[in-house]
CSV table of C-alpha atoms in Angstrom, one decimal:
chain,number,residue,atom,x,y,z
B,219,UNK,CA,-9.0,48.6,-63.6
B,220,UNK,CA,-9.6,45.5,-65.8
B,221,UNK,CA,-6.7,43.6,-64.3
B,222,UNK,CA,-8.0,44.3,-60.8
B,223,UNK,CA,-11.4,42.9,-61.7
B,224,UNK,CA,-9.9,39.7,-63.2
B,225,UNK,CA,-7.6,38.8,-60.3
B,226,UNK,CA,-10.4,37.7,-57.9
B,227,UNK,CA,-11.9,35.5,-60.6
B,228,UNK,CA,-8.5,34.0,-61.5
B,229,UNK,CA,-7.8,33.3,-57.8
B,230,UNK,CA,-11.2,31.8,-57.2
B,231,UNK,CA,-11.0,29.4,-60.2
B,232,UNK,CA,-7.4,28.5,-59.3
B,233,UNK,CA,-8.2,27.4,-55.7
B,234,UNK,CA,-11.6,25.7,-55.9
B,235,UNK,CA,-11.1,22.7,-53.4
B,236,UNK,CA,-11.3,19.3,-55.0
B,237,UNK,CA,-12.7,16.0,-53.6
B,238,UNK,CA,-9.2,14.9,-52.9
B,239,UNK,CA,-8.6,18.1,-50.9
B,240,UNK,CA,-11.5,17.4,-48.6
B,241,UNK,CA,-10.6,13.8,-48.3
B,242,UNK,CA,-7.1,14.7,-47.1
B,243,UNK,CA,-8.5,17.1,-44.5
B,244,UNK,CA,-10.9,14.5,-43.2
B,245,UNK,CA,-8.2,11.8,-43.0
B,246,UNK,CA,-5.9,14.2,-41.2
B,247,UNK,CA,-8.4,14.5,-38.3
B,248,UNK,CA,-7.1,11.5,-36.4
B,249,UNK,CA,-8.9,12.4,-33.2
B,250,UNK,CA,-12.3,12.3,-35.0
B,251,UNK,CA,-14.2,9.4,-36.6
B,252,UNK,CA,-16.0,10.6,-39.7
B,253,UNK,CA,-18.0,8.3,-41.9
B,254,UNK,CA,-21.1,8.3,-44.1
B,255,UNK,CA,-24.2,6.1,-44.3
B,256,UNK,CA,-26.6,5.5,-47.2
B,257,UNK,CA,-30.4,5.9,-46.9
B,258,UNK,CA,-30.6,2.4,-45.5
B,259,UNK,CA,-28.1,3.2,-42.7
B,260,UNK,CA,-25.3,1.2,-44.3
B,261,UNK,CA,-21.7,2.5,-43.9
B,262,UNK,CA,-20.3,3.6,-47.3
B,263,UNK,CA,-17.3,5.6,-46.4
B,264,UNK,CA,-14.8,5.4,-43.5
B,265,UNK,CA,-12.0,7.9,-42.5
B,266,UNK,CA,-8.6,7.0,-41.2
B,267,UNK,CA,-9.6,8.6,-37.8
B,268,UNK,CA,-12.5,6.1,-37.7
B,269,UNK,CA,-10.0,3.2,-38.1
B,270,UNK,CA,-7.8,4.7,-35.3
B,271,UNK,CA,-10.8,5.0,-32.9
B,272,UNK,CA,-12.8,1.9,-33.7
B,273,UNK,CA,-10.1,-0.4,-34.9
B,274,UNK,CA,-11.9,-1.5,-38.1
B,275,UNK,CA,-10.2,-1.2,-41.4
B,276,UNK,CA,-12.2,0.4,-44.2
B,277,UNK,CA,-12.8,-2.9,-46.1
B,278,UNK,CA,-14.2,-4.4,-42.8
B,279,UNK,CA,-17.0,-1.9,-42.3
B,280,UNK,CA,-18.1,-0.8,-45.8
B,281,UNK,CA,-21.5,-2.4,-46.4
B,282,UNK,CA,-22.0,-3.0,-42.6
B,283,UNK,CA,-24.9,-1.6,-40.6
B,284,UNK,CA,-24.7,1.6,-38.6
B,285,UNK,CA,-25.6,-0.6,-35.6
B,286,UNK,CA,-22.0,-1.9,-35.5
B,287,UNK,CA,-20.7,0.9,-33.3
B,288,UNK,CA,-23.5,0.8,-30.6
B,289,UNK,CA,-23.6,-1.2,-27.3
B,290,UNK,CA,-26.2,-3.9,-26.8
B,291,UNK,CA,-28.0,-1.7,-24.3
B,292,UNK,CA,-28.3,1.2,-26.8
B,293,UNK,CA,-29.5,-1.2,-29.6
B,294,UNK,CA,-32.2,-2.5,-27.3
B,295,UNK,CA,-33.3,1.1,-26.5
B,296,UNK,CA,-33.4,2.0,-30.2
B,297,UNK,CA,-30.7,4.7,-30.0
B,298,UNK,CA,-29.5,4.4,-33.6
B,299,UNK,CA,-33.0,4.9,-35.1
B,300,UNK,CA,-33.7,7.7,-32.6
B,301,UNK,CA,-30.6,9.6,-33.7
B,302,UNK,CA,-31.6,9.4,-37.3
B,303,UNK,CA,-35.2,10.5,-36.6
B,304,UNK,CA,-33.9,13.6,-34.6
B,305,UNK,CA,-31.4,14.4,-37.4
B,306,UNK,CA,-34.2,14.3,-40.0
B,307,UNK,CA,-36.5,16.4,-37.9
B,308,UNK,CA,-34.1,19.0,-36.5
B,309,UNK,CA,-31.3,18.9,-39.1
B,310,UNK,CA,-28.8,17.3,-36.7
B,311,UNK,CA,-28.6,15.1,-33.6
B,312,UNK,CA,-25.9,15.2,-30.9
B,313,UNK,CA,-25.2,13.0,-27.9
B,314,UNK,CA,-22.6,11.8,-25.4
B,315,UNK,CA,-22.5,8.1,-25.0
B,316,UNK,CA,-20.5,4.9,-24.9
B,317,UNK,CA,-19.6,3.2,-28.1
B,318,UNK,CA,-18.0,-0.3,-28.8
B,319,UNK,CA,-14.8,-0.9,-30.8
B,320,UNK,CA,-13.7,-3.9,-32.8
B,321,UNK,CA,-12.0,-5.5,-29.8
B,322,UNK,CA,-15.2,-5.0,-27.8
B,323,UNK,CA,-13.6,-2.3,-25.6
B,324,UNK,CA,-15.7,0.7,-24.8
B,325,UNK,CA,-15.0,4.4,-25.3
B,326,UNK,CA,-16.9,7.5,-24.5
B,327,UNK,CA,-17.6,9.9,-27.4
B,328,UNK,CA,-19.3,13.1,-28.4
B,329,UNK,CA,-21.4,12.3,-31.5
B,330,UNK,CA,-23.0,14.4,-34.3
B,331,UNK,CA,-25.1,13.0,-37.1
B,332,UNK,CA,-26.8,15.0,-39.9
B,333,UNK,CA,-28.5,14.3,-43.3
B,334,UNK,CA,-26.3,14.4,-46.4
B,335,UNK,CA,-28.0,16.5,-49.1
B,336,UNK,CA,-27.0,16.5,-52.8
B,337,UNK,CA,-26.5,19.6,-55.0
B,338,UNK,CA,-30.1,19.3,-56.3
B,339,UNK,CA,-31.5,18.9,-52.8
B,340,UNK,CA,-31.8,15.1,-53.0
B,341,UNK,CA,-31.4,13.0,-49.9
B,342,UNK,CA,-28.1,11.0,-50.2
B,343,UNK,CA,-27.7,9.6,-46.7
B,344,UNK,CA,-26.1,10.7,-43.4
B,345,UNK,CA,-22.8,11.9,-42.0
B,346,UNK,CA,-21.7,10.7,-38.5
B,347,UNK,CA,-18.9,12.5,-36.6
B,348,UNK,CA,-17.5,11.2,-33.3
B,349,UNK,CA,-14.8,12.5,-31.0
B,350,UNK,CA,-13.3,10.2,-28.4
B,351,UNK,CA,-13.7,11.8,-25.0
B,352,UNK,CA,-12.9,8.7,-22.9
B,353,UNK,CA,-10.0,10.4,-21.1
B,354,UNK,CA,-12.1,13.4,-20.2
B,355,UNK,CA,-15.0,11.2,-19.1
B,356,UNK,CA,-12.7,9.1,-16.9
B,357,UNK,CA,-11.3,12.3,-15.3
B,358,UNK,CA,-14.9,13.5,-14.7
B,359,UNK,CA,-15.9,10.1,-13.2
B,360,UNK,CA,-12.7,9.9,-11.1
B,361,UNK,CA,-13.5,13.3,-9.5
B,362,UNK,CA,-17.1,12.4,-8.9
B,363,UNK,CA,-16.1,9.1,-7.4
B,364,UNK,CA,-13.6,10.7,-5.1
B,365,UNK,CA,-16.2,13.2,-3.9
B,366,UNK,CA,-18.7,10.4,-3.3
B,367,UNK,CA,-16.0,8.3,-1.4
B,368,UNK,CA,-15.2,11.3,0.8
B,369,UNK,CA,-18.9,11.8,1.6
B,370,UNK,CA,-19.4,8.1,2.3
B,371,UNK,CA,-16.2,8.0,4.4
B,372,UNK,CA,-17.5,10.8,6.5
B,373,UNK,CA,-20.9,9.0,6.9
B,374,UNK,CA,-19.2,5.7,7.8
B,375,UNK,CA,-16.9,7.4,10.2
B,376,UNK,CA,-19.9,8.9,12.0
B,377,UNK,CA,-21.7,5.6,11.9
B,378,UNK,CA,-18.8,3.7,13.4
B,379,UNK,CA,-18.4,6.2,16.2
B,380,UNK,CA,-22.2,6.0,16.9
B,381,UNK,CA,-22.1,2.2,17.0
B,382,UNK,CA,-19.0,2.2,19.3
B,383,UNK,CA,-20.9,4.5,21.7
B,384,UNK,CA,-24.3,3.0,21.4
B,385,UNK,CA,-24.1,-0.7,20.4
B,386,UNK,CA,-20.8,-1.5,22.2
B,387,UNK,CA,-20.6,0.8,25.1
B,388,UNK,CA,-24.0,0.0,26.6
B,389,UNK,CA,-23.6,-3.8,26.6
B,390,UNK,CA,-20.0,-3.4,27.9
B,391,UNK,CA,-21.3,-1.4,30.8
B,392,UNK,CA,-23.7,-4.2,31.6
B,393,UNK,CA,-20.9,-6.7,31.5
B,394,UNK,CA,-18.8,-4.6,33.8
B,395,UNK,CA,-21.8,-4.2,36.2
B,396,UNK,CA,-22.3,-8.0,36.3
B,397,UNK,CA,-18.6,-8.6,36.9
B,398,UNK,CA,-18.6,-6.1,39.7
B,399,UNK,CA,-21.7,-7.7,41.3
B,400,UNK,CA,-19.9,-11.1,41.1
B,401,UNK,CA,-16.8,-9.7,42.6
B,402,UNK,CA,-18.6,-8.1,45.6
B,403,UNK,CA,-21.1,-10.9,46.3
B,404,UNK,CA,-19.4,-14.1,45.1
B,405,UNK,CA,-18.9,-15.5,48.7
B,406,UNK,CA,-22.7,-15.1,49.5
B,407,UNK,CA,-24.0,-16.6,46.2
B,408,UNK,CA,-25.2,-20.1,45.4
B,409,UNK,CA,-23.0,-22.0,42.9
B,410,UNK,CA,-25.9,-22.3,40.5
B,411,UNK,CA,-26.4,-18.5,40.5
B,412,UNK,CA,-22.7,-17.9,40.0
B,413,UNK,CA,-22.7,-20.3,37.0
B,414,UNK,CA,-25.7,-18.6,35.5
B,415,UNK,CA,-24.0,-15.2,35.7
B,416,UNK,CA,-20.7,-16.5,34.3
B,417,UNK,CA,-22.6,-18.0,31.4
B,418,UNK,CA,-24.3,-14.6,30.8
B,419,UNK,CA,-20.9,-12.8,31.0
B,420,UNK,CA,-19.4,-15.3,28.5
B,421,UNK,CA,-22.2,-14.9,26.0
B,422,UNK,CA,-22.3,-11.1,26.2
B,423,UNK,CA,-18.6,-10.9,25.9
B,424,UNK,CA,-18.4,-13.1,22.8
B,425,UNK,CA,-21.3,-11.2,21.2
B,426,UNK,CA,-19.5,-7.9,21.7
B,427,UNK,CA,-16.3,-9.4,20.2
B,428,UNK,CA,-18.3,-10.5,17.1
B,429,UNK,CA,-19.7,-7.0,16.7
B,430,UNK,CA,-16.2,-5.6,17.1
B,431,UNK,CA,-14.9,-8.0,14.4
B,432,UNK,CA,-17.6,-6.7,12.0
B,433,UNK,CA,-16.6,-3.1,12.7
B,434,UNK,CA,-12.9,-3.9,12.1
B,435,UNK,CA,-13.7,-5.6,8.8
B,436,UNK,CA,-16.0,-2.7,7.8
B,437,UNK,CA,-13.3,-0.2,8.6
B,438,UNK,CA,-10.7,-2.2,6.7
B,439,UNK,CA,-12.6,-1.9,3.4
B,440,UNK,CA,-13.0,1.8,3.8
B,441,UNK,CA,-9.5,2.7,5.1
B,442,UNK,CA,-7.1,-0.1,4.0
B,443,UNK,CA,-7.4,-0.2,0.2
B,444,UNK,CA,-3.9,-1.7,-0.1
B,445,UNK,CA,-5.4,-5.1,1.0
B,446,UNK,CA,-7.7,-5.2,-2.0
B,447,UNK,CA,-6.5,-7.8,-4.5
B,448,UNK,CA,-9.1,-8.8,-7.1
B,449,UNK,CA,-8.5,-11.6,-9.6
B,450,UNK,CA,-10.4,-14.0,-11.9
B,451,UNK,CA,-11.8,-16.8,-9.6
B,452,UNK,CA,-14.2,-19.8,-9.9
B,453,UNK,CA,-17.4,-18.9,-8.0
B,454,UNK,CA,-18.2,-22.6,-7.2
B,455,UNK,CA,-15.0,-23.0,-5.2
B,456,UNK,CA,-15.9,-20.2,-2.9
B,457,UNK,CA,-19.6,-21.3,-2.6
B,458,UNK,CA,-18.3,-24.8,-1.5
B,459,UNK,CA,-16.0,-23.3,1.1
B,460,UNK,CA,-18.8,-21.4,2.7
B,461,UNK,CA,-21.2,-24.4,2.6
B,462,UNK,CA,-18.5,-26.5,4.3
B,463,UNK,CA,-18.2,-23.9,7.1
B,464,UNK,CA,-22.0,-23.7,7.6
B,465,UNK,CA,-22.7,-27.4,7.1
B,466,UNK,CA,-23.0,-28.2,10.9
B,467,UNK,CA,-25.4,-25.3,11.5
B,468,UNK,CA,-27.7,-26.3,8.6
B,469,UNK,CA,-27.6,-30.0,9.7
B,470,UNK,CA,-28.7,-29.1,13.2
B,471,UNK,CA,-31.6,-27.0,11.9
B,472,UNK,CA,-32.5,-29.6,9.1
B,473,UNK,CA,-32.1,-26.9,6.5
B,474,UNK,CA,-31.4,-28.0,2.9
B,475,UNK,CA,-28.5,-25.9,1.6
B,476,UNK,CA,-27.5,-26.3,-2.0
B,477,UNK,CA,-26.3,-24.5,-5.1
B,478,UNK,CA,-27.2,-24.6,-8.8
B,479,UNK,CA,-24.0,-23.0,-10.2
B,480,UNK,CA,-22.1,-24.3,-13.2
B,481,UNK,CA,-18.4,-25.3,-12.5
B,482,UNK,CA,-17.0,-22.8,-15.1
B,483,UNK,CA,-18.8,-19.7,-13.7
B,484,UNK,CA,-16.1,-17.1,-13.0
B,485,UNK,CA,-16.0,-13.7,-11.4
B,486,UNK,CA,-13.4,-11.0,-11.0
B,487,UNK,CA,-13.2,-10.2,-7.3
B,488,UNK,CA,-11.1,-10.2,-4.2
B,489,UNK,CA,-11.2,-13.8,-2.8
B,490,UNK,CA,-11.3,-12.8,0.9
B,491,UNK,CA,-14.1,-10.3,0.4
B,492,UNK,CA,-16.0,-12.8,-1.7
B,493,UNK,CA,-15.9,-15.4,1.1
B,494,UNK,CA,-17.2,-12.8,3.5
B,495,UNK,CA,-20.0,-11.7,1.1
B,496,UNK,CA,-21.3,-15.2,0.6
B,497,UNK,CA,-20.9,-16.3,4.2
B,498,UNK,CA,-22.8,-13.2,5.5
B,499,UNK,CA,-25.7,-13.5,3.1
B,500,UNK,CA,-26.1,-17.3,3.5
B,501,UNK,CA,-25.7,-17.1,7.3
B,502,UNK,CA,-28.4,-14.4,7.4
B,503,UNK,CA,-30.7,-16.7,5.3
B,504,UNK,CA,-30.1,-19.6,7.8
B,505,UNK,CA,-31.0,-17.4,10.8
B,506,UNK,CA,-34.3,-16.5,9.2
B,507,UNK,CA,-35.2,-19.9,7.8
B,508,UNK,CA,-37.1,-22.3,10.0
B,509,UNK,CA,-36.3,-26.0,10.5
B,510,UNK,CA,-36.9,-28.1,7.3
B,511,UNK,CA,-36.5,-25.0,5.1
B,512,UNK,CA,-34.4,-24.6,2.0
B,513,UNK,CA,-31.7,-22.2,0.8
B,514,UNK,CA,-30.7,-22.2,-2.8
B,515,UNK,CA,-27.7,-20.3,-4.4
B,516,UNK,CA,-27.9,-19.8,-8.1
B,517,UNK,CA,-26.2,-17.6,-10.7
B,518,UNK,CA,-26.7,-16.3,-14.2
B,519,UNK,CA,-24.7,-14.0,-16.5
B,520,UNK,CA,-26.1,-10.7,-17.8
B,521,UNK,CA,-23.8,-8.7,-20.2
B,522,UNK,CA,-20.5,-8.3,-18.3
B,523,UNK,CA,-21.8,-9.3,-14.9
B,524,UNK,CA,-22.7,-12.4,-12.9
B,525,UNK,CA,-25.9,-12.1,-10.9
B,526,UNK,CA,-25.9,-14.4,-7.8
B,527,UNK,CA,-29.2,-15.2,-6.0
B,528,UNK,CA,-29.5,-16.5,-2.5
B,529,UNK,CA,-33.1,-17.7,-2.1
B,530,UNK,CA,-34.6,-18.9,1.2
B,531,UNK,CA,-38.0,-20.2,2.3
B,532,UNK,CA,-37.8,-18.2,5.6
B,533,UNK,CA,-40.0,-15.7,7.3
B,534,UNK,CA,-39.5,-12.9,4.8
B,535,UNK,CA,-39.5,-9.2,5.6
B,536,UNK,CA,-41.6,-6.1,5.3
B,537,UNK,CA,-41.1,-3.4,2.7
B,538,UNK,CA,-40.1,-1.0,5.5
B,539,UNK,CA,-37.3,-3.3,6.7
B,540,UNK,CA,-36.1,-3.9,3.1
B,541,UNK,CA,-35.8,-0.1,2.5
B,542,UNK,CA,-33.5,0.3,5.5
B,543,UNK,CA,-31.6,-2.9,5.1
B,544,UNK,CA,-28.4,-1.5,3.5
B,545,UNK,CA,-28.4,2.0,5.1
B,546,UNK,CA,-26.1,2.7,8.1
B,547,UNK,CA,-28.8,3.9,10.5
B,548,UNK,CA,-28.0,3.2,14.2
B,549,UNK,CA,-31.6,2.6,15.2
B,550,UNK,CA,-32.1,0.0,12.5
B,551,UNK,CA,-28.8,-1.7,13.5
B,552,UNK,CA,-29.7,-1.7,17.1
B,553,UNK,CA,-33.2,-3.3,16.5
B,554,UNK,CA,-31.7,-5.9,14.2
B,555,UNK,CA,-29.0,-6.7,16.7
B,556,UNK,CA,-31.5,-7.5,19.4
B,557,UNK,CA,-32.5,-10.5,17.4
B,558,UNK,CA,-29.3,-11.5,15.6
B,559,UNK,CA,-26.0,-10.0,17.0
B,560,UNK,CA,-24.1,-8.2,14.3
B,561,UNK,CA,-26.6,-9.0,11.4
B,562,UNK,CA,-27.1,-5.3,10.5
B,563,UNK,CA,-23.4,-4.7,10.5
B,564,UNK,CA,-22.9,-7.8,8.4
B,565,UNK,CA,-25.1,-6.6,5.6
B,566,UNK,CA,-23.4,-3.2,5.6
B,567,UNK,CA,-20.1,-5.1,5.4
B,568,UNK,CA,-21.4,-7.1,2.4
B,569,UNK,CA,-22.5,-3.9,0.6
B,570,UNK,CA,-19.1,-2.3,1.2
B,571,UNK,CA,-17.3,-5.3,-0.2
B,572,UNK,CA,-19.5,-5.4,-3.2
B,573,UNK,CA,-19.1,-1.7,-4.0
B,574,UNK,CA,-15.3,-2.2,-3.7
B,575,UNK,CA,-15.5,-5.1,-6.3
B,576,UNK,CA,-17.7,-3.0,-8.7
B,577,UNK,CA,-20.8,-4.9,-7.7
B,578,UNK,CA,-24.2,-4.1,-6.1
B,579,UNK,CA,-26.8,-5.8,-3.8
B,580,UNK,CA,-30.6,-5.7,-3.5
B,581,UNK,CA,-33.3,-7.9,-2.0
B,582,UNK,CA,-36.8,-9.1,-2.8
B,583,UNK,CA,-39.0,-10.5,-0.1
B,584,UNK,CA,-42.5,-11.5,0.8
B,585,UNK,CA,-43.5,-11.8,4.5
B,586,UNK,CA,-44.2,-15.4,5.3
B,587,UNK,CA,-42.8,-16.7,2.0
B,588,UNK,CA,-39.0,-16.0,2.2
B,589,UNK,CA,-36.4,-13.7,0.7
B,590,UNK,CA,-34.0,-13.5,-2.2
B,591,UNK,CA,-30.8,-11.6,-1.9
B,592,UNK,CA,-29.2,-10.7,-5.2
B,593,UNK,CA,-25.6,-9.4,-5.8
B,594,UNK,CA,-23.6,-8.8,-8.9
B,595,UNK,CA,-19.9,-9.1,-9.6
B,596,UNK,CA,-18.0,-8.4,-12.9
B,597,UNK,CA,-16.9,-11.4,-15.1
B,598,UNK,CA,-13.8,-9.7,-16.2
B,599,UNK,CA,-11.7,-6.8,-14.9
B,600,UNK,CA,-13.9,-3.7,-15.3
B,601,UNK,CA,-12.7,-1.0,-17.7
B,602,UNK,CA,-15.2,1.8,-17.5
B,603,UNK,CA,-18.6,2.1,-16.0
B,604,UNK,CA,-21.4,2.6,-18.5
B,605,UNK,CA,-24.2,5.0,-17.8
B,606,UNK,CA,-23.0,7.2,-14.9
B,607,UNK,CA,-25.9,8.4,-12.7
B,608,UNK,CA,-24.6,11.9,-13.4
B,609,UNK,CA,-24.9,12.7,-17.1
B,610,UNK,CA,-21.9,14.6,-18.5
B,611,UNK,CA,-22.7,17.1,-21.2
B,612,UNK,CA,-19.9,18.4,-23.4
B,613,UNK,CA,-20.0,21.6,-25.5
B,614,UNK,CA,-20.2,20.8,-29.2
B,615,UNK,CA,-17.3,23.2,-29.8
B,616,UNK,CA,-14.9,21.2,-27.8
């Protein structure tokens, strides 16, 4: 009986885990970053998994601030401090967010932080554990993007069919009717009346061709992705090309067209699409700017994007028009088209091209004072999108 009572004690004493034992376990977890912070949020230990995920060697991060691993956006929003506050209040804090590595690349991770308490209950610091979930995040995003594209494709297909039947068929019927009248009554008409009707036919026909060209371009970006070829390009070169094309129009209308963009400003985009984007927006500004007005194109960088502004001193627009400007509503397109043939389609084309190039567009305007169109393009080839509109939550047990 005595030997049976001694065995558990002997085994227990013999197999008490040592500090080295725990250290080996932590370093064996290569898919996890595990490190500790002191009470001032300074890193004071760093696992080999942390080196694998972040790229920093131990000697590079010891003594550095906890802020090192967070993106600029999270630092501005006070995320590191908020994590610590929640951990102190609730005993732990968890999140899913983007973090930044040594080479400035981004990865998506599940994170856990909790207070580190000593044997006597004293506060020693904090433990931070991260698991890289970038592959899973990308898979989730790819699925969501595919679903959105299918939904958008269906909407665009319906819009194209409606435009074909509404904005092309009706004018074409009028053209056919005019041509038929000329055919049947040509011999009885005065030359001046014939000339007038021929001028009308020519103008209507060219307007319909312009509209058809817009539709073809719009369909191309939605259905022919193999033509998409983005690269790093100088923005000024493309601005100058568009200005050269529109120089005659601006001269006739005495509109001052100029840019304030530095020569070394670059974007990552498809060149043909960029030309179309700039030309459509600037042409739209010219149409709505009176003689003697001014159109200025400028650009500034913000994080990993270039924000381009096309500002005019034109007639401006109402809030109602701005809200419907980039939505494929047939009624809106038809009303816009009465004033400027194809303008509505042109802006939808711009929106499609920008989305294809990982950019976006918006407008600010005051009636009677002018408008400013803004669009963004990436500076470098995009890796991952930060801050998906659909938050992804991962189970802590994963």
